[in-house]
Coordinates of C-alpha atoms in Angstrom, one line a residue:
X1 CA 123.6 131.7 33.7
X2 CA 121.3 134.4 33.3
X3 CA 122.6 138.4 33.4
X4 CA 124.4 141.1 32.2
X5 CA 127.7 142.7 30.5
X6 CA 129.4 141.3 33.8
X7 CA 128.4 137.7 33.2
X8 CA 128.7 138.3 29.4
X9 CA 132.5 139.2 30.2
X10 CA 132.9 142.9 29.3
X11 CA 136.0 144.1 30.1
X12 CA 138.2 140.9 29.1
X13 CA 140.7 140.6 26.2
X14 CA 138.6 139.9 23.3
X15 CA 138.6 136.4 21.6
X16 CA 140.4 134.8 24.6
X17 CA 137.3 133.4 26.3
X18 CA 138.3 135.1 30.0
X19 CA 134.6 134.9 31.0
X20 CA 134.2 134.1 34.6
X21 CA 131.8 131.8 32.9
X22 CA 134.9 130.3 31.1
X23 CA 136.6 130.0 33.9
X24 CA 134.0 127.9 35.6
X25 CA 133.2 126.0 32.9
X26 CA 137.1 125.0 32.5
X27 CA 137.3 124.5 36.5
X28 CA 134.4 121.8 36.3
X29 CA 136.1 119.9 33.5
X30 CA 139.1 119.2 35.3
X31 CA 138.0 118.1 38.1
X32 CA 136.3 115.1 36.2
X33 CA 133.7 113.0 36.5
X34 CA 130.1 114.1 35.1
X35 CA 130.9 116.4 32.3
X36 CA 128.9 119.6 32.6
X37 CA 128.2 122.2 30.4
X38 CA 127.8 126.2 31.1
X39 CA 126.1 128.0 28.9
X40 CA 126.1 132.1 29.3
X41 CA 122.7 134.2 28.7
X42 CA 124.9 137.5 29.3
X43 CA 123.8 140.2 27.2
X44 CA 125.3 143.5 28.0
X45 CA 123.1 145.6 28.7
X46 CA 120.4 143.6 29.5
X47 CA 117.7 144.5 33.2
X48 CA 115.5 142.2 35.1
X49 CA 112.5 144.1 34.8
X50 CA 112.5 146.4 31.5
X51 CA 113.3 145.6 27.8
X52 CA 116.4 147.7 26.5
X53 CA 119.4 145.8 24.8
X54 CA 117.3 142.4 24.6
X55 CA 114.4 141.5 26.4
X56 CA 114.4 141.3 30.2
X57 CA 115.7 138.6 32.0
X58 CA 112.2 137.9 33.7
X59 CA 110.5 137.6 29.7
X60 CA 113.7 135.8 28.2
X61 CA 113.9 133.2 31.0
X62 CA 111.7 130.6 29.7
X63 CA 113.5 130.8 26.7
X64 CA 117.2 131.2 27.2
X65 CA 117.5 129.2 30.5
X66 CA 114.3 126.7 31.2
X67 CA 114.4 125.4 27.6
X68 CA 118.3 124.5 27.8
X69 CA 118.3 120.7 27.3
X70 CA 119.3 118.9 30.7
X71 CA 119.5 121.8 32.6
X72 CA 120.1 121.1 36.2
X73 CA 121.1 124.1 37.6
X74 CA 120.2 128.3 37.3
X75 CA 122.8 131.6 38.1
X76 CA 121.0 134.4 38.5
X77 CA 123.4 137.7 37.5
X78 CA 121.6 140.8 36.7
X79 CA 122.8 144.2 38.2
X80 CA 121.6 146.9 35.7
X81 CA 118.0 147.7 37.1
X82 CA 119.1 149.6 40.0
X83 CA 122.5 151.0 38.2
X84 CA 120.7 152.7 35.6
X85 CA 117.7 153.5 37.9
X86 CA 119.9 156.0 40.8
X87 CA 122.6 156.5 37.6
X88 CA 123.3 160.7 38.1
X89 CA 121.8 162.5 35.0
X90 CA 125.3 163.7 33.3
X91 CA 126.2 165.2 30.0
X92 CA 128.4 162.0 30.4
X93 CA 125.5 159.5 31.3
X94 CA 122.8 160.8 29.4
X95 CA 123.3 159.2 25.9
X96 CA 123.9 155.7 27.1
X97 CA 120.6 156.0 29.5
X98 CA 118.9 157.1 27.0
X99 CA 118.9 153.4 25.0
X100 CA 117.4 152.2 28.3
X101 CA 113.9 153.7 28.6
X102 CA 111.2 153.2 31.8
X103 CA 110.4 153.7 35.2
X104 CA 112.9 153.4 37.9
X105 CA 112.9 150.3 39.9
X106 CA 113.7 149.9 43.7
X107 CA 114.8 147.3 46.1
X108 CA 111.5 146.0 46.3
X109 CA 111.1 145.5 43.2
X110 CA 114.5 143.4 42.3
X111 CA 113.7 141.3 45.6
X112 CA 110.4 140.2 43.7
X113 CA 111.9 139.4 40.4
X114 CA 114.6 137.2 42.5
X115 CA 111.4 135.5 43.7
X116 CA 109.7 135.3 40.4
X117 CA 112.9 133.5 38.7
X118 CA 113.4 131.6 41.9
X119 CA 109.9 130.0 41.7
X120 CA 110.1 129.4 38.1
X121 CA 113.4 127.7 38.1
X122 CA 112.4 125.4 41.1
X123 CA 109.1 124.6 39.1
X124 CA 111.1 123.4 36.6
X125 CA 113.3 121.2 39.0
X126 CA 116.4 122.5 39.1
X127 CA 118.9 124.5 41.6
X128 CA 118.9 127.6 41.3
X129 CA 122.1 130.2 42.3
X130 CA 122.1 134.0 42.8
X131 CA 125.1 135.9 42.3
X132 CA 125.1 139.4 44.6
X133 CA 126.0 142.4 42.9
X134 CA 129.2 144.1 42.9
X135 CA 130.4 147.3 43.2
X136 CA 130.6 150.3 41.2
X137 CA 132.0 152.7 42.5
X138 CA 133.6 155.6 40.7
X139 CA 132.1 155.1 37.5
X140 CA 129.7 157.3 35.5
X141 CA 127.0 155.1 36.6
X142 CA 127.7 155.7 40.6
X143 CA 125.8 157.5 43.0
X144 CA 125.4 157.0 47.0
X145 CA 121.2 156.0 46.6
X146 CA 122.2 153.3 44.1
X147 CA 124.7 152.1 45.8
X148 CA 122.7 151.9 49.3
X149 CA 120.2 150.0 47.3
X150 CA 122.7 147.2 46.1
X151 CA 123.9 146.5 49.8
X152 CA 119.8 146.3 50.7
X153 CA 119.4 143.4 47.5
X154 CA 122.9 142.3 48.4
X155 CA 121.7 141.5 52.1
X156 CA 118.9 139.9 51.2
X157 CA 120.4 137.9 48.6
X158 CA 122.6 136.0 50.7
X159 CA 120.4 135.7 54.2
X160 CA 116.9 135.3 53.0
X161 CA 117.5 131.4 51.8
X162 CA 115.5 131.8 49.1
X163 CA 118.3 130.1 46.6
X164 CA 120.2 126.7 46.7
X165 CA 123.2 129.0 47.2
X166 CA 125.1 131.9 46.9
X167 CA 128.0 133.5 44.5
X168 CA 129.4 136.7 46.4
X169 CA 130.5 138.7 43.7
X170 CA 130.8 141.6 45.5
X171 CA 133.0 140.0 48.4
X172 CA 135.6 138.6 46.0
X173 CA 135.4 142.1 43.7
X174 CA 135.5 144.8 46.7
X175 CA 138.0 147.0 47.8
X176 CA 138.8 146.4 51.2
X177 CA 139.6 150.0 51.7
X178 CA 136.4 151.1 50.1
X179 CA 133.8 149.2 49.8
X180 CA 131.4 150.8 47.1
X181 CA 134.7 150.2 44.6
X182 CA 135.8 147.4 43.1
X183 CA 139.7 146.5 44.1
X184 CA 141.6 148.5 41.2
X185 CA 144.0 145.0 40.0
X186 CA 140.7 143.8 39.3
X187 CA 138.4 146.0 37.0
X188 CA 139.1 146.9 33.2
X189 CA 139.7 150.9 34.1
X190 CA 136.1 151.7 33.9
X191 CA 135.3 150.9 37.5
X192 CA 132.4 148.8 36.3
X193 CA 133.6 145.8 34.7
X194 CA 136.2 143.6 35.3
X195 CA 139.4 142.7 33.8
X196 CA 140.8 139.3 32.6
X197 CA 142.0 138.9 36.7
X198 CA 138.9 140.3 37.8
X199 CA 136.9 137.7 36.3
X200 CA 139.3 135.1 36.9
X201 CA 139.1 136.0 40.3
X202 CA 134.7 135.2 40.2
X203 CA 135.6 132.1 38.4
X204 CA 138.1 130.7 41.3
X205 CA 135.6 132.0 44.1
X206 CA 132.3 129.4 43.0
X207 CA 132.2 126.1 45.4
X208 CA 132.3 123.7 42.6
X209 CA 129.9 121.2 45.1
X210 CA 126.7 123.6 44.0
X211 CA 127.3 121.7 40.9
X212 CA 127.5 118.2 42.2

């Protein structure tokens, strides 16, 4: 699993291991047969395209994915180009986006990194996963343009069959009422990341036969 605070499991109780990544991990053992392993490249933080809080997940694939022994499958998790891209310039936002320096990024762009990773992972002959990315809004980091461009990457996530499959974060995380928020049982209070039953609620959503 390559991605972000999200995937790295911001938001949950600390030393409990309430990673949605946890979760799945514990939801493949008990169904037995093959033991699998899941190994989490979250780093909060951490964009597609630009170098901030670690190196970007298209220069840090080769090493913290492809070079996992036995790998047989890829998650692709990263939603922090396009946040921090539209984020509103705030007295609140603007010591936090300053760590992340470089140009803004579009839809465009984050549809050809998906491409890039997909190509790279197939080259190396394994599955590969994307997960779309969920909402945000209400928190510091919201405004309408990036939103708009999620749904546009979202879309194209999950109908251009580019990937073996699909995780739909943001169909499990939405609020049915509004859907630019996440449902409030289900985020930490931040309206960004979510809580242990948020990320509970990821884990329980994956079709465990993308990891047959």
């Amino acid at each position: 699993m390559i991605g972000d605070s999200r995937v790295d499991g911001m938001g949950t109780t600390p030393g409990t291991d309430r990673r949605w990544t946890d979760g799945l991990a514990e939801r493949l053992a008990a169904r037995g047969g093959q033991a699998l392993c899941v190994v989490s490249q979250g780093i909060n933080g951490n964009r597609m395209l630009t170098d901030g809080i670690g190196a970007a997940a298209l220069a840090r694939f080769d090493r913290d994915i492809l070079a996992t022994p036995g790998l047989g499958h890829v998650v692709i998790a990263v939603g922090n180009d396009l946040i921090f891209s539209f984020a509103p310039r705030t007295e609140e936002t603007a010591g936090f986006l300053s760590m992340f320096p470089g140009s803004p990024v579009g839809v465009d762009d984050i549809i050809a990194a998906h491409l890039q990773l997909a190509a790279r992972a197939r080259a190396h002959g394994v599955k590969v996963y994307a997960a779309t990315i969920a909402p945000y809004g209400s928190s510091e980091m919201y405004s309408a343009e990036g939103d708009k461009a999620r749904e546009q990457v979202n879309s194209w996530i999950r109908t251009s069959d580019t990937f073996d499959g699909v995780l739909d974060f943001d169909a499990v995380w939405r609020d049915p009422v509004d859907p630019s928020r996440i449902r409030s049982d289900l985020h930490t209070g931040d309206n960004l990341h979510g809580s242990d039953a948020g990320y509970a609620a990821l884990a329980e959503s994956i079709d465990l036969s993308l990891f047959d």
